[in-house]
Short mmCIF file of C-alpha atoms in Angstrom, two decimals:
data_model
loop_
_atom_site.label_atom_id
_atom_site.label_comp_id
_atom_site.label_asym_id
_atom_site.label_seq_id
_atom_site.Cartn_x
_atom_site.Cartn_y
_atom_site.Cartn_z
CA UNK A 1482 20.31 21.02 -46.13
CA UNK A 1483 18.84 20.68 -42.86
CA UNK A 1484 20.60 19.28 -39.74
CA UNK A 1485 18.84 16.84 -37.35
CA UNK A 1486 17.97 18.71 -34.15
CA UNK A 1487 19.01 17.20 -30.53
CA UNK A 1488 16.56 19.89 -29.11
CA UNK A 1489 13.11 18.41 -29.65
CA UNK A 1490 11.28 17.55 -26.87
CA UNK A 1491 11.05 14.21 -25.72
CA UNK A 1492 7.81 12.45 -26.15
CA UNK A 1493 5.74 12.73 -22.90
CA UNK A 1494 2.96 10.20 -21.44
CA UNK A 1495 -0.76 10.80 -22.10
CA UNK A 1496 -2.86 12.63 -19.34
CA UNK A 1497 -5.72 10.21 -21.20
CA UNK A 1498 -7.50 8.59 -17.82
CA UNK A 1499 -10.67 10.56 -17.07
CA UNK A 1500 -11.98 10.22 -13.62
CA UNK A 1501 -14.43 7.75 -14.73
CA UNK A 1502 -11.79 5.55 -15.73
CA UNK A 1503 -9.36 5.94 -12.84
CA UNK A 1504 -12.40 4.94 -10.75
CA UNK A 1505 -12.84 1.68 -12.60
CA UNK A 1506 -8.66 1.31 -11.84
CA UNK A 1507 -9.28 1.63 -8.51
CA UNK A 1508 -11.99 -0.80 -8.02
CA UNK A 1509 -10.35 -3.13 -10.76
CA UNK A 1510 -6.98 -3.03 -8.31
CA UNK A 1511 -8.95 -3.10 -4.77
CA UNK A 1512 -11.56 -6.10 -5.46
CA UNK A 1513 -9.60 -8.57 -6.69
CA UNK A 1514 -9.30 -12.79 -5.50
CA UNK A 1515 -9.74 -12.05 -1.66
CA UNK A 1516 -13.44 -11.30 -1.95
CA UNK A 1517 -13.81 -14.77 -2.95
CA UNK A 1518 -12.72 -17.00 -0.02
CA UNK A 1519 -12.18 -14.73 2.42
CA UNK A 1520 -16.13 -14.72 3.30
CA UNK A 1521 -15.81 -18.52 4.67
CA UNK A 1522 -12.64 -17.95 6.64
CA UNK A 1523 -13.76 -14.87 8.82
CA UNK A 1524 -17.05 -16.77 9.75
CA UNK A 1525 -14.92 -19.43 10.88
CA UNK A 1526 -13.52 -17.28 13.13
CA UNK A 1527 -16.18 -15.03 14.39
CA UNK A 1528 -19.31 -16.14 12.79
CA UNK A 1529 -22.22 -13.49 12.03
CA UNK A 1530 -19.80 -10.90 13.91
CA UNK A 1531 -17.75 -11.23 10.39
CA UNK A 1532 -20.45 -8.44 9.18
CA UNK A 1533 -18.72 -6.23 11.81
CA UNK A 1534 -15.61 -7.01 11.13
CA UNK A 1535 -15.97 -5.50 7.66
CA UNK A 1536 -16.58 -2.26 8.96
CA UNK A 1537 -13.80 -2.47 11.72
CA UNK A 1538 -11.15 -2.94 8.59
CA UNK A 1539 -12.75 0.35 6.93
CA UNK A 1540 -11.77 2.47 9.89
CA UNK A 1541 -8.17 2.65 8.98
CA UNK A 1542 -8.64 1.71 5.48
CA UNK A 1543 -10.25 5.40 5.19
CA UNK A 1544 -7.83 6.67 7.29
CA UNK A 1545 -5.44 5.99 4.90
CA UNK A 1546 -7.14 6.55 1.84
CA UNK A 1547 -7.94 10.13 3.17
CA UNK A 1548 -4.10 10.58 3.86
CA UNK A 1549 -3.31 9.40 -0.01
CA UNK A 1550 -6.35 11.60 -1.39
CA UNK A 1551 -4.45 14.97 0.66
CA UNK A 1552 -1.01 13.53 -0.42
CA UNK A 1553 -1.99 12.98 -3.80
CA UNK A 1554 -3.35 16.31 -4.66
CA UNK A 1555 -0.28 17.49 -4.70
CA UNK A 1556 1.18 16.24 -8.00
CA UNK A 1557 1.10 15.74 -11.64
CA UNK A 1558 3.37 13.57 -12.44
CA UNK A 1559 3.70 9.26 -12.22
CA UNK A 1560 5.14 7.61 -9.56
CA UNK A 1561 2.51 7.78 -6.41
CA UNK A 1562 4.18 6.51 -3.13
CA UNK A 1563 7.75 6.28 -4.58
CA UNK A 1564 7.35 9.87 -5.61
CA UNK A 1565 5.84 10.85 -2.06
CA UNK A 1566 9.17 9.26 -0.68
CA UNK A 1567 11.35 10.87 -2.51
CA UNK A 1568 9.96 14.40 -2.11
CA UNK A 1569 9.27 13.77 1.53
CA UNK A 1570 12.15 11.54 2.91
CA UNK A 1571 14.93 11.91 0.19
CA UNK A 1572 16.18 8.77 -2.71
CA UNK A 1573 17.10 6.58 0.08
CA UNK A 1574 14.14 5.71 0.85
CA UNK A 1575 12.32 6.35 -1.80
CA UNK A 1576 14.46 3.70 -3.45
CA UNK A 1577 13.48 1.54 -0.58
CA UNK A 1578 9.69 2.26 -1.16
CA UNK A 1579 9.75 1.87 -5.11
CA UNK A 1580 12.26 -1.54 -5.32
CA UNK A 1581 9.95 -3.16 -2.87
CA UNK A 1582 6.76 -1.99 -5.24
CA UNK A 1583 8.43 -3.42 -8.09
CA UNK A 1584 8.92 -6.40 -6.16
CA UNK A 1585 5.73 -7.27 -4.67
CA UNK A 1586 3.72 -6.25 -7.69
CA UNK A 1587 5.51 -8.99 -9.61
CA UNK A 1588 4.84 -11.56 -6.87
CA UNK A 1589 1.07 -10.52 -6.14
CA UNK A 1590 1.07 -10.74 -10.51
CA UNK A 1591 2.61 -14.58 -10.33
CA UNK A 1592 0.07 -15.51 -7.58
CA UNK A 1593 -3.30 -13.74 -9.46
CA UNK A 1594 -2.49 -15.27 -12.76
CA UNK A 1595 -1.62 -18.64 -11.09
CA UNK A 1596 -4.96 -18.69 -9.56
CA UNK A 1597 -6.56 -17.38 -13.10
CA UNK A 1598 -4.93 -20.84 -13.71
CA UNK A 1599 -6.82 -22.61 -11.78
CA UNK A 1600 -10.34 -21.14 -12.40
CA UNK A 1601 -9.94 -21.72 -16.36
CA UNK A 1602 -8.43 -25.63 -15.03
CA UNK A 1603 -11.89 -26.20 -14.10
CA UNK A 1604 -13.35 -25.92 -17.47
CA UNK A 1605 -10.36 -27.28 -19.41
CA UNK A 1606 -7.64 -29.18 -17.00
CA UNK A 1607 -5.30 -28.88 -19.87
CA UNK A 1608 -3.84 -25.34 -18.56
CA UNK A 1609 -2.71 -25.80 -15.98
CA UNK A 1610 -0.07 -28.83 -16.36
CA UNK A 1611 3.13 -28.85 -18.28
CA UNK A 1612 3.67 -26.76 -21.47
CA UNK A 1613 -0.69 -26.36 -21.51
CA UNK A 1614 -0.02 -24.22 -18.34
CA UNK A 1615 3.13 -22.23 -19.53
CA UNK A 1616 1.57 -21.52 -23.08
CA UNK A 1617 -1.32 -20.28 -21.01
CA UNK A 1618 0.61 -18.12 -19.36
CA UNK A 1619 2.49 -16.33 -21.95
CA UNK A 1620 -0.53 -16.28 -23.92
CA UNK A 1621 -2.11 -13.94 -20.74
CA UNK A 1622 0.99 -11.88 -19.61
CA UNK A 1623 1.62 -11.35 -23.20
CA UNK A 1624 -1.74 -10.59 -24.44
CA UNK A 1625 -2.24 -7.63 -21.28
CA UNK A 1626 1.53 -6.25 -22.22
CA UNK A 1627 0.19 -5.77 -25.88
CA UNK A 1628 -3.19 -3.83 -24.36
CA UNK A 1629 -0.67 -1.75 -22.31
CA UNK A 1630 1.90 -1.45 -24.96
CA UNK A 1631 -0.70 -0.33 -27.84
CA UNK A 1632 -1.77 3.12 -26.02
CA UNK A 1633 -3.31 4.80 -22.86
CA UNK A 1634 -6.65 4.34 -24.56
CA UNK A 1635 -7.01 0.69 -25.03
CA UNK A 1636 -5.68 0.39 -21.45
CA UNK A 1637 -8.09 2.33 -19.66
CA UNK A 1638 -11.17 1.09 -21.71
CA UNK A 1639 -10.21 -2.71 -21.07
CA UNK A 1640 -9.69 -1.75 -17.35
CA UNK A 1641 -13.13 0.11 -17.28
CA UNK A 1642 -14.88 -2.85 -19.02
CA UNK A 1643 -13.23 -5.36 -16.64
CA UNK A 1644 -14.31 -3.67 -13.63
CA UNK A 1645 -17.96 -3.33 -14.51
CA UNK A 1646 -18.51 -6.88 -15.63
CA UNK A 1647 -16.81 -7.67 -11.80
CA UNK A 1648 -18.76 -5.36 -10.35
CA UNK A 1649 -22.40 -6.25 -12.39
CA UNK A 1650 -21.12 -9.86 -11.30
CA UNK A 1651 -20.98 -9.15 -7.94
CA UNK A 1652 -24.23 -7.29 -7.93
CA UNK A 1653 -26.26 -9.80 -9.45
CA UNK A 1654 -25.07 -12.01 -6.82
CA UNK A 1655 -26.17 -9.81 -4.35
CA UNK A 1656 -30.19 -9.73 -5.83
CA UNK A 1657 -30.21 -13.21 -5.64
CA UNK A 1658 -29.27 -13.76 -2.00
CA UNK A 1659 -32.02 -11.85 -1.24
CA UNK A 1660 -34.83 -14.04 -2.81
CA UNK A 1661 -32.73 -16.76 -1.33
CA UNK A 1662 -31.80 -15.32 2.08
CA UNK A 1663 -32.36 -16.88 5.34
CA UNK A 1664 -32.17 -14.61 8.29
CA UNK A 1665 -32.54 -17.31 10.90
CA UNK A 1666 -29.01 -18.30 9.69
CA UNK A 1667 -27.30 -14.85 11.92
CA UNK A 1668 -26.57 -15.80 15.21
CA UNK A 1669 -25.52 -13.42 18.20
CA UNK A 1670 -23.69 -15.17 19.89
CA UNK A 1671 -21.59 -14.36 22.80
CA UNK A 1672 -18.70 -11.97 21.53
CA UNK A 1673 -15.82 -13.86 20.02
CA UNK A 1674 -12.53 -14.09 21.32
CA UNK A 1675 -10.21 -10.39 20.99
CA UNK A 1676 -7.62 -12.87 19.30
CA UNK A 1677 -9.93 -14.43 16.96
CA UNK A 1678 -11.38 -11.07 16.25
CA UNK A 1679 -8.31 -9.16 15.52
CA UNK A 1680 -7.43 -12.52 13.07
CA UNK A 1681 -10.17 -11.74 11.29
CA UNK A 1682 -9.52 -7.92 10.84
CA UNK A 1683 -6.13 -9.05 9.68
CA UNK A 1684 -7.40 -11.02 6.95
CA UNK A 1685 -10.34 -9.32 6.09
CA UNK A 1686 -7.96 -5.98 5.27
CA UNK A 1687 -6.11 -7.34 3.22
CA UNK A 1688 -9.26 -7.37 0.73
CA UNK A 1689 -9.55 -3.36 0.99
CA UNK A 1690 -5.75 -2.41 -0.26
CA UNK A 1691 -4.91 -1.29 -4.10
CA UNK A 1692 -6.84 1.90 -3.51
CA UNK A 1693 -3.33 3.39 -4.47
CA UNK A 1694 -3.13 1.75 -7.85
CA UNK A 1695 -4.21 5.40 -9.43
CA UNK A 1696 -1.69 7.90 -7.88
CA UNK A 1697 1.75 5.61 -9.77
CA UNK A 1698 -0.08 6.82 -12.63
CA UNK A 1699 -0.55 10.28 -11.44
CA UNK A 1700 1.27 11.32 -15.24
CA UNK A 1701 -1.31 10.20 -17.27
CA UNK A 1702 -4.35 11.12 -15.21
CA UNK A 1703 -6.69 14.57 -17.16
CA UNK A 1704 -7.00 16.24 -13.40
CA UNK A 1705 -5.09 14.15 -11.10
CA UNK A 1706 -5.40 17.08 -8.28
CA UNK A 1707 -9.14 17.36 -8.64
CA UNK A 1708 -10.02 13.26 -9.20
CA UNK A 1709 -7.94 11.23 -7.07
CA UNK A 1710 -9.75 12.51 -3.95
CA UNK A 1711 -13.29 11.45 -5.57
CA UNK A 1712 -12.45 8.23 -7.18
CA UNK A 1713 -10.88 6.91 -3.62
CA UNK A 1714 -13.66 7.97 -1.86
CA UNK A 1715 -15.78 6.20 -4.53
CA UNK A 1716 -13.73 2.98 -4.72
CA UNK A 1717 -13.50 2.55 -0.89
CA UNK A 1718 -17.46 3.19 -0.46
CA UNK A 1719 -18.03 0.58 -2.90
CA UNK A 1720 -15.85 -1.82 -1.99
CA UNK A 1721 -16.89 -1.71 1.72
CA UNK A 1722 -20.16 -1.44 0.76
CA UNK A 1723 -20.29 -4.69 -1.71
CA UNK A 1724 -18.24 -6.52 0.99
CA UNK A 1725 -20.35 -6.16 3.44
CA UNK A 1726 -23.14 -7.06 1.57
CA UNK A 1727 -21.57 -10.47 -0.16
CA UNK A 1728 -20.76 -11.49 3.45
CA UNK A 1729 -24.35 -11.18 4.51
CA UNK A 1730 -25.61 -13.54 1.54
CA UNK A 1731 -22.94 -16.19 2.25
CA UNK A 1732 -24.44 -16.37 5.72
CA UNK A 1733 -28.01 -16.21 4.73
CA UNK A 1734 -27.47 -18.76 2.28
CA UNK A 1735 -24.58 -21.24 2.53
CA UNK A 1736 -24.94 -23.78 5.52
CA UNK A 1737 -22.15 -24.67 5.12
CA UNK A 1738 -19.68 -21.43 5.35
CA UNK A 1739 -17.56 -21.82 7.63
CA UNK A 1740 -16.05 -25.20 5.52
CA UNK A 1741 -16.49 -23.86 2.24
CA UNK A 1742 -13.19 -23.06 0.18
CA UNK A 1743 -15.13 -21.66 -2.65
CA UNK A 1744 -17.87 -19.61 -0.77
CA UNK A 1745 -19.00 -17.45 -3.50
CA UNK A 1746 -19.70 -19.94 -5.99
CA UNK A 1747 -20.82 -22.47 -3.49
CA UNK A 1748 -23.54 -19.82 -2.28
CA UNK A 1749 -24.82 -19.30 -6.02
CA UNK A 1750 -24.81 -23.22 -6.29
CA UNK A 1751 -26.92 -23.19 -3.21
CA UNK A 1752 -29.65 -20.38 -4.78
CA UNK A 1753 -29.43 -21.04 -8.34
CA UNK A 1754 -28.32 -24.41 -8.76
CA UNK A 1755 -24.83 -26.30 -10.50
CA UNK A 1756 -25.26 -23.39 -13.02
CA UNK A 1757 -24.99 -21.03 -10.76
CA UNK A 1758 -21.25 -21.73 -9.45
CA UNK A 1759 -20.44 -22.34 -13.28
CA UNK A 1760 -21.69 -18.82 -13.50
CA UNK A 1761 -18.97 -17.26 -10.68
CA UNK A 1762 -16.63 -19.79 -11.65
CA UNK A 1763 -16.79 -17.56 -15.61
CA UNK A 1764 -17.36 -14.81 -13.79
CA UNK A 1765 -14.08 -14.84 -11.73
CA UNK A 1766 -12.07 -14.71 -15.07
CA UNK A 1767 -12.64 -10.91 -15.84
CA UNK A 1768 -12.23 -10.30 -12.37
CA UNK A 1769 -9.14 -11.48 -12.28
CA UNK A 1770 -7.84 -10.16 -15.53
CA UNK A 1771 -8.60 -6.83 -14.12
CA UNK A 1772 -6.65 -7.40 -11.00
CA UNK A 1773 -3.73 -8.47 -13.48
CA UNK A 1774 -3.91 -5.40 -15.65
CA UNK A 1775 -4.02 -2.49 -13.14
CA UNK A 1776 -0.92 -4.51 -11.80
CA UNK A 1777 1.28 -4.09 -14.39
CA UNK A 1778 0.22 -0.68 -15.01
CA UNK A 1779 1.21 0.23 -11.49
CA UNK A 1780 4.29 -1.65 -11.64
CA UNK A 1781 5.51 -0.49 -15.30
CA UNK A 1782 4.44 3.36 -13.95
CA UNK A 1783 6.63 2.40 -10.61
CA UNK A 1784 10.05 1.59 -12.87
CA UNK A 1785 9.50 4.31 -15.06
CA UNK A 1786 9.42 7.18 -12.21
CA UNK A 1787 12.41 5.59 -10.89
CA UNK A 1788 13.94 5.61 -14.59
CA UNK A 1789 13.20 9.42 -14.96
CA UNK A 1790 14.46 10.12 -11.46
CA UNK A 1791 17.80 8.27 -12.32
CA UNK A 1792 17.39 5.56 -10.10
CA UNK A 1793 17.21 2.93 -12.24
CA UNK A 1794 18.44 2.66 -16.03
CA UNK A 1795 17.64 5.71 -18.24
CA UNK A 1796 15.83 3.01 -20.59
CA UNK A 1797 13.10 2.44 -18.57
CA UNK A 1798 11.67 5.81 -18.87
CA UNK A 1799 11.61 5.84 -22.61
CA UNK A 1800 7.62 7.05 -24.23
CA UNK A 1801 7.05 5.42 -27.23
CA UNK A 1802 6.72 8.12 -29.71
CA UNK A 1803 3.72 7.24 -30.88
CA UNK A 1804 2.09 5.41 -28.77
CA UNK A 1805 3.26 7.53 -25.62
CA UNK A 1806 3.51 4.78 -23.51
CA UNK A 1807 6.58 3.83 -21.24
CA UNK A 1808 6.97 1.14 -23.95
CA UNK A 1809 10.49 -0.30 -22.22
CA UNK A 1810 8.93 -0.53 -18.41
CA UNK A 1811 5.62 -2.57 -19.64
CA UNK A 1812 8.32 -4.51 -21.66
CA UNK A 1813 10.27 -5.42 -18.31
CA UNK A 1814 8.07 -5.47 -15.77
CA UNK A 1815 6.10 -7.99 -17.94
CA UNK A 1816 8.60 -10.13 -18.56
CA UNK A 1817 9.20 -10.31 -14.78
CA UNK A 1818 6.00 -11.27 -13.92
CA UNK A 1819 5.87 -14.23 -16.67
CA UNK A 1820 9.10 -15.66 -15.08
CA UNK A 1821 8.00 -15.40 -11.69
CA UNK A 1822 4.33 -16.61 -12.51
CA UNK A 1823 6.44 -19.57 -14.39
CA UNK A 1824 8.68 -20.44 -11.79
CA UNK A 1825 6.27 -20.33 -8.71
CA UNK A 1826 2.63 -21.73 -8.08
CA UNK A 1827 -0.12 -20.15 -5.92
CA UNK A 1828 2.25 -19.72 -2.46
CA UNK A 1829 2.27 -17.61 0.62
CA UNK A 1830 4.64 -15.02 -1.14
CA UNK A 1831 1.25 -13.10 -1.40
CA UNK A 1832 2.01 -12.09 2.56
CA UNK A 1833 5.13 -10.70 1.85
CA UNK A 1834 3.57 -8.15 -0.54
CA UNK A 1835 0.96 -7.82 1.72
CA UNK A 1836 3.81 -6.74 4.79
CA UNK A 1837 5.83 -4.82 1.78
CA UNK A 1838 2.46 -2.77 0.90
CA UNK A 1839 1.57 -1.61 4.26
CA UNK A 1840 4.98 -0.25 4.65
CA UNK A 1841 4.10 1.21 1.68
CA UNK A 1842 1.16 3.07 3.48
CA UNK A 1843 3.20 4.04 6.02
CA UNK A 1844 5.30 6.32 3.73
CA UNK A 1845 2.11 7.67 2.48
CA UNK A 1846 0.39 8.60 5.88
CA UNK A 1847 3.99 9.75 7.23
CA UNK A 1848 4.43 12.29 4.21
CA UNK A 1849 1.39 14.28 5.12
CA UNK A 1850 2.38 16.24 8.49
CA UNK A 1851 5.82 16.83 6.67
CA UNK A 1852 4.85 17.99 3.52
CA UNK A 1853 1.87 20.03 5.05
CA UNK A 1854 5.28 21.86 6.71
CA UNK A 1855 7.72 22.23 3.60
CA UNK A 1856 6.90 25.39 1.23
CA UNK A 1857 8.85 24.02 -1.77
CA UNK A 1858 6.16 21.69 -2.39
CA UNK A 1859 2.48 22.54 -4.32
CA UNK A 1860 -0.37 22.95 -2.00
CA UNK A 1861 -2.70 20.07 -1.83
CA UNK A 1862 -5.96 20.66 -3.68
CA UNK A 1863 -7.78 18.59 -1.29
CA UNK A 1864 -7.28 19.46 2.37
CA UNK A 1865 -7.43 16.67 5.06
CA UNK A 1866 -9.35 17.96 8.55
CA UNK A 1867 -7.32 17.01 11.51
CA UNK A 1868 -4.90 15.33 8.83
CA UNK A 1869 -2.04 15.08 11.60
CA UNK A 1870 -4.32 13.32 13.80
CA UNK A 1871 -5.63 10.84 11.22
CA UNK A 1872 -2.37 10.75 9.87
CA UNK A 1873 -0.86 9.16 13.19
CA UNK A 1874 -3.93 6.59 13.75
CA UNK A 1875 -3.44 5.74 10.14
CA UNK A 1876 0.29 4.80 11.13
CA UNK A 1877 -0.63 3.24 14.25
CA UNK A 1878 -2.79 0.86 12.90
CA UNK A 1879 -0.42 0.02 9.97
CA UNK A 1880 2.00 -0.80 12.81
CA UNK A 1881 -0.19 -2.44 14.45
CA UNK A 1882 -0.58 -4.96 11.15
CA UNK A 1883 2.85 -5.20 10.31
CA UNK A 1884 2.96 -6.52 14.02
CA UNK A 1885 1.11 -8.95 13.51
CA UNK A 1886 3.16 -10.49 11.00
CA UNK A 1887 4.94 -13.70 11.47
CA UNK A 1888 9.04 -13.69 11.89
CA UNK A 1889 9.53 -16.06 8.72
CA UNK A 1890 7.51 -13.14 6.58
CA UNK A 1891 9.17 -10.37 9.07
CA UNK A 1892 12.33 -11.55 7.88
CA UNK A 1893 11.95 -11.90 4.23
CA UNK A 1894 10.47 -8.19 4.17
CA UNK A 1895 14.03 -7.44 6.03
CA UNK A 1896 15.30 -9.15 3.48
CA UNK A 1897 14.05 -7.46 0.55
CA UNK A 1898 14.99 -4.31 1.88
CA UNK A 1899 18.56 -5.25 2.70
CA UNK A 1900 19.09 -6.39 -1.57
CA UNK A 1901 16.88 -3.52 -2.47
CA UNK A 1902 19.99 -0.94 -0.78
CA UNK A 1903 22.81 -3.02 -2.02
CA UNK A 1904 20.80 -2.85 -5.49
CA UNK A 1905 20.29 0.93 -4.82
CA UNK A 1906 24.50 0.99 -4.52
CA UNK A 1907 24.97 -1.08 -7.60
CA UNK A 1908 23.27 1.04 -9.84
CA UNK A 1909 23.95 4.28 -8.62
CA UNK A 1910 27.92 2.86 -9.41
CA UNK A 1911 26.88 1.88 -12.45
CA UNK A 1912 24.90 4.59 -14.10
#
């Protein structure tokens, strides 16, 4: 007779995302809603200057990319900056940095799918009032848990697929503005004002972050040392580089930018015709599904690092035996983001995960003179010139953002650290 054995090993995660893939993550997490309003609110600020303004935000943008691609390098396993934290700083904050991820990925979740909402309103008003709108919901948080559920490999194909059909879409944009473009619509005019400038740099900035998405899955990545460093260089090139390039049609073609509250679609309505916004309108659908799916795979990857690091319940970091996906932590964090996407509509919350993710960045930029100093900890593959230096500006200008937030969002972020180290208590009590 033979006895059931306690000893076999427990069944690990996948390393199934090639660098390919994690590329298509990164640009799937990165361009996301922003890109297509926030062209019509920096104009209104600075006008054709709004072209430099996009460059201005990629300045520290790359500064801290280039301090996540050194950091990064360093591990294998899932977790990204809540694993940084905790190697560099200790659980405290690490705690900290992962209860706020888990947070603000649900609420930047609610307000995406919301505003998936509204795009599919347009072409049938049914869902997005009363049970039309919840079922609508449930039928898109549930259908993305599934994809994340079934196995590594659906995920990252769906993800990869998503971010091309964004990307073609953006693209294709881009060709027609230039049979279309008007270059006696850029004015130079006098320099703007330094405070309208800087509000434009704080909302154009906002469009660059996710670049991080790849490292909380740093466990299932083939070469995570070898292709983080190329797929954020890749994903922040293209991203500044399409940005730049969609604001420059929106001027040349749209009259009418600095009103618009649609200025993507309203600039393809002004090339190509009604058809033309229907077409960005459709095409904003799988751009926003991607946005949706590389958050829950960042947030799911988030509470299972915590689970394995005994910082939250042991069930969280439970692989699916077959599968070999953190079955329990997609299961959660899923169910999260359907409440919250139930219970709110599209609101300002967005900020707070804004303030919550450059304190995130913070951590990351902050871990790389102290981890260049601590033997204990694997050499980084890729090796940051002047990293201290870039490090600091990196921090600086992260400051400098979180500055510029206002005391009602300065406060909730407070706030949310405050529960998140009475929660920390609670469960270490508990457990």
């Amino acid at each position: 007779m033979i006895s059931e054995s306690n000893d076999l090993p427990e069944p690990s995660l996948v390393r199934g995302i090639t660098r390919n893939h994690l590329i298509g993550l990164l640009i799937n997490n990165t361009i996301g809603a922003g890109i297509l309003g926030l062209p019509s609110k920096v104009f209104a600020l600075v006008g054709s200057y709004s072209l430099v303004t996009w460059l201005l935000c990629a300045c520290p943008v790359v500064a801290i990319a280039l301090c996540l691609a050194e950091v990064s390098t360093r591990f294998r396993e899932s977790g990204g900056p809540y694993l940084y934290a905790r190697v560099a700083f200790g659980p405290t904050l690490a705690f900290v940095t992962g209860w706020l991820r888990l947070l603000t990925t649900t609420l930047a979740f609610a307000t995406v799918c919301n505003l998936l909402i509204g795009y599919l309103a347009e072409f049938a008003p049914a869902v997005a009032r009363g049970m039309g709108r919840v079922i609508t919901i449930t039928v898109v948080t549930g259908a993305l848990a599934c994809v994340l559920g079934r196995g590594l490999r659906e995920t990252v194909w769906l993800s990869t697929a998503l971010s091309a059909g964004k990307v073609l879409m953006l693209i294709l944009f881009i060709v027609a503005g230039a049979f279309f473009f008007d270059s006696s619509r850029i004015h130079w005019t006098p320099a703007p004002q330094s405070h309208d400038l800087g509000s434009a740099i704080l909302l154009s900035i906002f469009a660059f972050f996710g670049f991080e998405a790849g490292s909380v899955a740093g466990g299932e990545l083939s070469d995570p040392r070898r292709d983080m460093p190329v797929a954020i260089a890749v994903s922040v090139g293209v991203t500044t580089g399409l940005y730049l390039l969609i604001q420059l049609v929106c001027i040349g073609t749209l009259g009418s930018l600095a009103t618009s509250t649609r200025p993507v679609a309203n600039a393809a309505a002004a090339m190509l015709g009604e058809w033309g916004g229907v077409v960005v309108a459709v095409g904003a659908v799988p751009l926003l599904l991607g946005v949706l799916i590389t958050i829950l795979i960042a947030s799911s990857r988030t509470l299972f690092a915590m689970g394995e690091c005994a910082q939250m319940p042991s069930a969280v970091s439970f692989v699916h035996p077959l599968r070999r996906t953190p079955l329990v932590a997609i299961l959660v964090m899923s169910t999260a983001a359907w409440v919250a996407t139930i219970a709110s509509s599209f609101t300002t919350a967005i900020t707070i995960a804004v303030g919550t993710r450059v304190l995130t960045y913070i951590v990351i930029c902050a871990s790389v003179p102290i981890l260049r100093r601590r033997r204990d900890v694997s050499a980084a593959y890729f090796q940051l010139p002047a990293g201290d230096f870039i490090a600091a500006f990196a921090i600086l200008s992260s400051i400098a953002l979180l500055a510029a937030t206002q005391l009602r969002e300065g406060v909730a972020i407070l706030a949310l650290v405050a529960v998140g180290l009475v929660a920390q208590k609670v469960l270490r009590r508990d457990m």
